[in-house]
Coordinates of C-alpha atoms in Angstrom, one line a residue:
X6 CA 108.0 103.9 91.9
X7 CA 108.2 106.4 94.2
X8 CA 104.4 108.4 94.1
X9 CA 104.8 111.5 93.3
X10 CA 106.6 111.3 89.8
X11 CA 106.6 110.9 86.4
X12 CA 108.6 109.3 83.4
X13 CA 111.1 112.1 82.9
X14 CA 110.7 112.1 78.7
X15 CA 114.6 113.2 78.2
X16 CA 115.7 109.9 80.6
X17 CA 116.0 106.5 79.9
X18 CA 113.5 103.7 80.0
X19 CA 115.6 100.4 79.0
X20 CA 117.7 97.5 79.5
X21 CA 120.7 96.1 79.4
X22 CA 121.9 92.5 79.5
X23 CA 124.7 91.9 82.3
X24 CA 127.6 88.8 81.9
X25 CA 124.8 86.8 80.3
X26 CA 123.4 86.3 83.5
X27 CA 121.5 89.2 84.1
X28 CA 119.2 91.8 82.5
X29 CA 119.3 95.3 84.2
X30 CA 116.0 97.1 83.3
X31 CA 115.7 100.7 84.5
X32 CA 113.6 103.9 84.1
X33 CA 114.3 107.5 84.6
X34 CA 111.7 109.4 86.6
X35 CA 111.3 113.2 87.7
X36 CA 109.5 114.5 91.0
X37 CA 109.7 118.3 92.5
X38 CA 109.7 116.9 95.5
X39 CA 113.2 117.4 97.7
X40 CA 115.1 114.6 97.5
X41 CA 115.2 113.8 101.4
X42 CA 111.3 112.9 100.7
X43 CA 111.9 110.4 98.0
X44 CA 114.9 108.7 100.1
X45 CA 112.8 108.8 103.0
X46 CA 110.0 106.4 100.5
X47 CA 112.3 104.3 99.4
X48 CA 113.8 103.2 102.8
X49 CA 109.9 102.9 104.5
X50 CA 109.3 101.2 101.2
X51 CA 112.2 98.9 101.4
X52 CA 113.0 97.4 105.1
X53 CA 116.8 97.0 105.2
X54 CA 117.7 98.0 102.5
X55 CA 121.7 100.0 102.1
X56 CA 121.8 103.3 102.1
X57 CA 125.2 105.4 99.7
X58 CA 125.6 108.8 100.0
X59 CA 127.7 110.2 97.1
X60 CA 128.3 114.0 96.1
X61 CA 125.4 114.3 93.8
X62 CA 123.3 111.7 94.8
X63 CA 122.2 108.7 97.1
X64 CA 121.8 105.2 96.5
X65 CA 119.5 102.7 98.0
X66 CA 120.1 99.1 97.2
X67 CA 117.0 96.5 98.5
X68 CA 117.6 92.9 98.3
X69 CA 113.9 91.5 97.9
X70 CA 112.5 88.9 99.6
X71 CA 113.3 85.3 97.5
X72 CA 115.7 87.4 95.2
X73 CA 118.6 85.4 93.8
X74 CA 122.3 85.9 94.4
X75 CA 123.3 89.3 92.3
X76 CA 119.3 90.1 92.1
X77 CA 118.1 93.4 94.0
X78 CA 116.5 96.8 93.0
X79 CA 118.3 100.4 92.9
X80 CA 117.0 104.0 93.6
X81 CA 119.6 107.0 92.6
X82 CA 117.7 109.9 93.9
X83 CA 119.5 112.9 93.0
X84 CA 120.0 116.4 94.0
X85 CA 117.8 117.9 90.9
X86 CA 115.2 115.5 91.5
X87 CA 115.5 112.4 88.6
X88 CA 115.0 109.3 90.2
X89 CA 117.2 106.2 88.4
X90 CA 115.3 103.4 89.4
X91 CA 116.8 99.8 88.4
X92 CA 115.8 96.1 89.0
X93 CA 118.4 93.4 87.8
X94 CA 117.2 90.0 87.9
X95 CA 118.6 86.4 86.4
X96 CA 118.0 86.4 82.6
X97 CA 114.6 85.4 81.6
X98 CA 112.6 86.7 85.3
X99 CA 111.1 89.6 83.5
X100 CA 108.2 90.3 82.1
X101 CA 108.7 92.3 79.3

């Protein structure tokens, strides 16, 4: 998670089951930091990784090393600083 942030207390910290086949977990953090900082972090953090810009927020997708097909993690950073971070993995790969 990106350093300089905290569990935003009004976002969501859950998961979801995908198709059967996947479990989507994700939390909602919070940062004053501009959001050009946290993208910067997350693509230093991860190498390669796709970069979306939308109208309210960018999205950077990271296929990790030895992940499965459909597996990767997701940062939305948006523009009022809540970070959406999300890590989908084949059912039964995380450690709840």
């Amino acid at each position: 998670a990106y350093t300089n942030s905290e569990i935003d207390p009004s976002g969501a910290l859950a998961g979801a089951e995908l198709d059967g086949a996947f479990y989507d977990k994700y939390w909602d953090l919070k940062t004053t930091d501009k959001p050009e900082q946290v993208i910067e972090f997350y693509k230093k953090a991860w190498p390669g990784a796709k970069v979306e810009k939308e109208d309210d927020y960018t999205e950077i997708t990271y296929k990790f090393p030895g992940a499965e097909e459909g597996e990767y993690m997701t940062a939305r950073v948006k523009k009022d600083g809540t970070i959406h971070l999300g890590e989908c993995l084949k059912m039964g790969k995380h450690k709840r």
